[in-house]
CSV table of C-alpha atoms and ligand atoms in Angstrom, one decimal:
chain,number,residue,atom,x,y,z
A,1,MET,CA,94.4,90.8,168.2
A,2,GLN,CA,93.5,94.4,169.0
A,3,ARG,CA,90.3,95.9,167.5
A,4,ILE,CA,90.9,98.4,164.8
A,5,THR,CA,88.6,100.4,162.5
A,6,VAL,CA,90.3,102.3,159.6
A,7,ALA,CA,88.4,104.8,157.5
A,8,ILE,CA,89.8,105.9,154.1
A,9,ASP,CA,88.2,108.4,151.8
A,10,GLY,CA,89.2,109.8,148.5
A,11,PRO,CA,88.1,110.9,145.0
A,12,SER,CA,87.9,108.5,142.0
A,13,GLY,CA,91.2,107.4,140.6
A,14,SER,CA,93.0,108.1,143.9
A,15,GLY,CA,93.8,104.4,144.1
A,16,LYS,CA,91.8,104.1,147.3
A,17,SER,CA,90.1,100.7,146.6
A,18,SER,CA,93.3,98.8,145.7
A,19,VAL,CA,95.3,100.5,148.4
A,20,SER,CA,92.7,100.0,151.1
A,21,LYS,CA,92.3,96.4,150.1
A,22,GLU,CA,96.0,95.8,150.4
A,23,ALA,CA,96.2,97.6,153.7
A,24,ALA,CA,93.4,95.4,155.0
A,25,ARG,CA,95.3,92.2,154.0
A,26,ARG,CA,98.5,93.4,155.7
A,27,LEU,CA,96.6,94.4,158.9
A,28,ASN,CA,94.8,91.0,158.9
A,29,ALA,CA,91.5,93.0,158.7
A,30,ALA,CA,88.2,92.9,156.8
A,31,TYR,CA,87.6,95.3,153.9
A,32,LEU,CA,84.5,97.2,153.0
A,33,ASP,CA,84.1,98.9,149.6
A,34,THR,CA,81.2,101.3,150.3
A,35,GLY,CA,81.2,102.5,146.7
A,36,ALA,CA,80.3,99.0,145.6
A,37,MET,CA,77.1,99.3,147.7
A,38,TYR,CA,76.1,102.5,145.9
A,39,ARG,CA,76.9,100.9,142.6
A,40,ALA,CA,74.9,97.8,143.4
A,41,VAL,CA,71.7,99.7,144.4
A,42,THR,CA,72.1,101.9,141.3
A,43,TRP,CA,72.5,98.8,139.0
A,44,HIS,CA,69.4,97.3,140.5
A,45,ALA,CA,67.3,100.6,140.2
A,46,LEU,CA,68.3,100.7,136.5
A,47,ASP,CA,67.6,97.0,136.0
A,48,ALA,CA,64.2,97.4,137.6
A,49,GLY,CA,63.4,100.5,135.4
A,50,THR,CA,63.2,102.8,138.5
A,51,ASP,CA,63.3,106.5,137.5
A,52,LEU,CA,66.5,107.7,139.2
A,53,ALA,CA,65.1,111.2,139.4
A,54,ASP,CA,62.2,109.9,141.5
A,55,ALA,CA,63.8,110.3,144.9
A,56,ALA,CA,61.0,108.5,146.8
A,57,ALA,CA,61.1,105.5,144.5
A,58,VAL,CA,64.9,105.3,144.7
A,59,THR,CA,64.8,105.5,148.5
A,60,ALA,CA,62.1,102.8,148.7
A,61,ALA,CA,64.2,100.5,146.4
A,62,VAL,CA,67.3,101.1,148.6
A,63,LYS,CA,65.5,100.4,151.8
A,64,ALA,CA,64.1,97.1,150.3
A,65,ALA,CA,67.4,96.1,148.9
A,66,GLU,CA,68.7,92.7,150.0
A,67,LEU,CA,72.3,93.4,149.7
A,68,PHE,CA,75.3,91.2,150.5
A,69,ILE,CA,78.9,92.3,150.2
A,70,SER,CA,82.0,90.2,150.9
A,71,THR,CA,84.3,91.8,153.5
A,72,ASP,CA,87.1,89.4,152.7
A,73,PRO,CA,89.8,91.4,150.9
A,74,ASP,CA,90.6,88.4,148.8
A,75,VAL,CA,87.0,87.7,147.7
A,76,GLU,CA,85.3,90.4,145.6
A,77,ARG,CA,81.6,89.6,145.6
A,78,ILE,CA,78.4,91.6,145.9
A,79,THR,CA,74.9,90.5,145.3
A,80,ILE,CA,71.6,92.3,145.3
A,81,HIS,CA,68.3,90.3,145.7
A,82,GLY,CA,70.5,87.2,145.1
A,83,THR,CA,71.9,88.4,141.7
A,84,ASP,CA,75.7,88.5,141.6
A,85,VAL,CA,76.6,92.0,140.3
A,86,THR,CA,80.3,92.0,141.1
A,87,GLU,CA,81.3,92.6,137.5
A,88,ALA,CA,78.2,94.5,136.3
A,89,ILE,CA,78.6,97.3,138.8
A,90,ARG,CA,81.9,98.3,137.2
A,91,GLU,CA,80.2,99.0,133.8
A,92,PRO,CA,80.4,102.6,132.6
A,93,PHE,CA,76.6,103.0,132.6
A,94,VAL,CA,76.6,102.3,136.3
A,95,SER,CA,79.4,104.8,137.0
A,96,ALA,CA,77.5,107.4,134.9
A,97,ALA,CA,74.3,106.9,137.0
A,98,VAL,CA,75.6,106.3,140.5
A,99,SER,CA,75.7,109.9,141.6
A,100,ALA,CA,72.0,110.2,141.1
A,101,VAL,CA,71.6,107.7,143.9
A,102,ALA,CA,74.5,109.0,146.0
A,103,THR,CA,73.0,112.5,146.1
A,104,ASN,CA,69.7,111.2,147.4
A,105,LEU,CA,70.0,111.9,151.1
A,106,GLN,CA,67.4,109.3,152.3
A,107,ALA,CA,69.1,106.6,150.2
A,108,ARG,CA,72.5,107.7,151.7
A,109,ALA,CA,71.1,107.5,155.3
A,110,GLU,CA,70.0,103.9,154.6
A,111,LEU,CA,73.3,102.8,153.2
A,112,VAL,CA,75.2,104.6,155.9
A,113,ALA,CA,73.3,102.7,158.5
A,114,ARG,CA,74.1,99.4,156.8
A,115,GLN,CA,77.7,100.3,156.5
A,116,ARG,CA,77.9,101.1,160.2
A,117,ALA,CA,76.3,97.8,161.0
A,118,ILE,CA,78.9,95.9,158.9
A,119,ILE,CA,81.8,97.9,160.5
A,120,ASN,CA,80.5,97.0,163.9
A,121,GLU,CA,80.3,93.3,163.1
A,122,HIS,CA,84.1,93.3,162.6
A,123,GLU,CA,86.9,93.5,165.1
A,124,ARG,CA,89.3,94.7,162.5
A,125,ILE,CA,88.2,96.4,159.3
A,126,VAL,CA,89.3,98.9,156.7
A,127,ALA,CA,86.3,100.8,155.2
A,128,GLU,CA,86.7,103.1,152.2
A,129,GLY,CA,84.5,105.5,150.3
A,130,ARG,CA,83.7,109.2,150.3
A,131,ASP,CA,82.2,109.9,153.7
A,132,ILE,CA,83.7,107.2,155.9
A,133,THR,CA,86.1,109.5,157.8
A,134,THR,CA,83.3,112.1,158.3
A,135,VAL,CA,79.9,110.4,158.5
A,136,VAL,CA,80.0,106.6,158.6
A,137,ALA,CA,82.9,106.2,161.1
A,138,PRO,CA,84.1,109.6,162.4
A,139,ASP,CA,85.3,107.8,165.5
A,140,ALA,CA,87.5,105.3,163.6
A,141,ASP,CA,90.9,104.6,165.1
A,142,ALA,CA,92.7,105.9,162.0
A,143,ARG,CA,91.2,108.2,159.4
A,144,ILE,CA,92.9,109.0,156.0
A,145,LEU,CA,92.1,111.0,153.0
A,146,LEU,CA,93.9,109.6,150.0
A,147,THR,CA,94.3,112.2,147.3
A,148,ALA,CA,96.1,112.5,144.0
A,149,SER,CA,96.4,115.3,141.4
A,150,GLU,CA,93.8,115.5,138.7
A,151,GLU,CA,96.4,114.4,136.2
A,152,ALA,CA,97.4,111.3,138.1
A,153,ARG,CA,93.8,110.3,138.7
A,154,LEU,CA,92.9,110.6,135.1
A,155,ARG,CA,96.0,108.6,134.0
A,156,ARG,CA,95.2,105.8,136.5
A,157,ARG,CA,91.6,105.5,135.6
A,158,GLY,CA,92.5,105.5,131.9
A,159,LEU,CA,94.9,102.6,132.5
A,160,GLN,CA,92.3,100.8,134.6
A,161,LEU,CA,89.8,101.0,131.7
A,162,GLY,CA,92.4,99.6,129.3
A,163,GLY,CA,93.4,102.9,127.6
A,164,THR,CA,90.4,102.8,125.3
A,165,GLN,CA,88.7,106.0,126.5
A,166,SER,CA,89.3,109.5,125.0
A,167,ALA,CA,90.5,112.3,127.3
A,168,ALA,CA,87.0,113.8,127.2
A,169,GLU,CA,85.3,110.5,128.1
A,170,LEU,CA,87.7,110.1,131.0
A,171,GLU,CA,87.1,113.6,132.3
A,172,ALA,CA,83.4,113.1,132.1
A,173,GLN,CA,83.7,109.8,134.1
A,174,VAL,CA,86.1,111.0,136.7
A,175,LEU,CA,85.8,114.7,137.2
A,176,ALA,CA,82.1,115.1,136.4
A,177,ARG,CA,81.3,112.3,138.9
A,178,ASP,CA,83.4,113.8,141.6
A,179,ALA,CA,81.8,117.2,141.0
A,180,LYS,CA,78.3,115.7,141.4
A,181,ASP,CA,79.3,113.6,144.5
A,182,SER,CA,80.9,116.7,146.1
A,183,THR,CA,77.5,118.4,146.4
A,184,VAL,CA,76.6,116.0,149.2
A,185,VAL,CA,79.9,114.8,150.7
A,186,ASN,CA,83.3,116.5,151.2
A,187,PHE,CA,86.2,114.2,150.1
A,188,GLN,CA,88.4,116.9,148.6
A,189,VAL,CA,89.6,118.4,151.8
A,190,ALA,CA,90.5,116.5,154.9
A,191,ALA,CA,88.2,117.1,157.9
A,192,ASP,CA,89.7,117.9,161.3
A,193,GLY,CA,92.0,115.0,162.5
A,194,VAL,CA,92.0,113.2,159.1
A,195,VAL,CA,95.5,112.6,157.7
A,196,THR,CA,96.0,113.4,154.0
A,197,VAL,CA,98.2,111.0,151.9
A,198,ASP,CA,98.9,112.4,148.5
A,199,SER,CA,99.7,109.5,146.1
A,200,SER,CA,100.4,111.6,143.0
A,201,GLU,CA,104.1,110.9,143.1
A,202,LEU,CA,104.0,107.5,144.7
A,203,ASP,CA,103.7,104.1,143.2
A,204,PHE,CA,101.3,101.5,144.6
A,205,GLU,CA,103.8,99.9,147.0
A,206,GLN,CA,104.9,103.3,148.3
A,207,THR,CA,101.3,104.4,148.7
A,208,VAL,CA,100.4,101.3,150.7
A,209,ALA,CA,103.5,101.8,152.9
A,210,THR,CA,102.6,105.5,153.5
A,211,VAL,CA,99.0,104.6,154.4
A,212,LEU,CA,100.1,101.9,156.8
A,213,GLU,CA,102.5,104.3,158.5
A,214,ALA,CA,99.7,106.9,158.8
A,215,ILE,CA,97.4,104.2,160.4
A,216,LYS,CA,100.1,103.2,162.8
A,217,ALA,CA,100.7,106.8,163.9
A,218,GLN,CA,97.0,107.3,164.7
A,219,ALA,CA,95.8,103.9,166.0
B,301,C5P,O1,84.4,104.4,145.0
B,301,C5P,P1,83.5,104.2,143.7
B,301,C5P,O2,84.0,105.0,142.6
B,301,C5P,O3,83.2,102.8,143.4
B,301,C5P,O4,82.1,104.8,144.2
B,301,C5P,C1,81.0,104.9,143.3
B,301,C5P,C2,80.1,106.1,143.7
B,301,C5P,O5,79.5,105.8,144.9
B,301,C5P,C3,80.8,107.4,143.9
B,301,C5P,O6,80.9,108.1,142.7
B,301,C5P,C4,79.8,108.1,144.8
B,301,C5P,O7,78.7,108.6,144.0
B,301,C5P,C5,79.2,107.0,145.6
B,301,C5P,N1,79.8,106.9,147.0
B,301,C5P,C6,79.4,107.7,148.0
B,301,C5P,N2,79.8,107.5,149.2
B,301,C5P,C7,80.7,106.5,149.5
B,301,C5P,C8,81.2,105.7,148.5
B,301,C5P,C9,80.7,105.9,147.2
B,301,C5P,O8,78.6,108.6,147.7
B,301,C5P,N3,81.0,106.4,150.8
């Protein structure tokens, strides 16, 4: 089968993880959730009592991290220093803290290098995050920015979290995190050559189909 690397970026609540995973299945490709890597190192730093404001300590922890992430789209699993954190990294306290690690440029450089290595190990892979189309894999065969209106993103994240959050809590989690992340990576506007797919008015199946068409048109 032909080699293919697909890069997909987007803000939180754009549906990029579920859409990228399904696209990977249909392309018979591996799947890399780079956000999970940022979440895992954040979880570990918090667990170890590392001061997230101490950039040097965070960088050292990220460099030393023994990180394993499944690239099988049907097996969601991530471990750090042997601890399975697959579920723990989705906790709100991790979402609230992750930008502190993601805005540390040395920590980013380390994770970017590891992400490139994982991508290079696979003949066929769909990798998603915030800087895949621009930094991690700017030479990918297909590059897509998956966007959605603020309203659609808040609604989806609210549903994902079981509808228990207030509007203010959701805004803090989704919009405030995106605002912080945007200080170091641009995932709001498509870079040159990156195709934008706006999923605001599309359901899941339509979004997957549109993304697959955009991949086919580029690769
Ligand atoms: O995609 P997800 O919401 O799980 O990502 C969690 C966090 O990881 C983001 O809010 C961002 O801070 C960081 N991230 C990043 N670059 C990526 C993927 C995620 O900075 N490529």
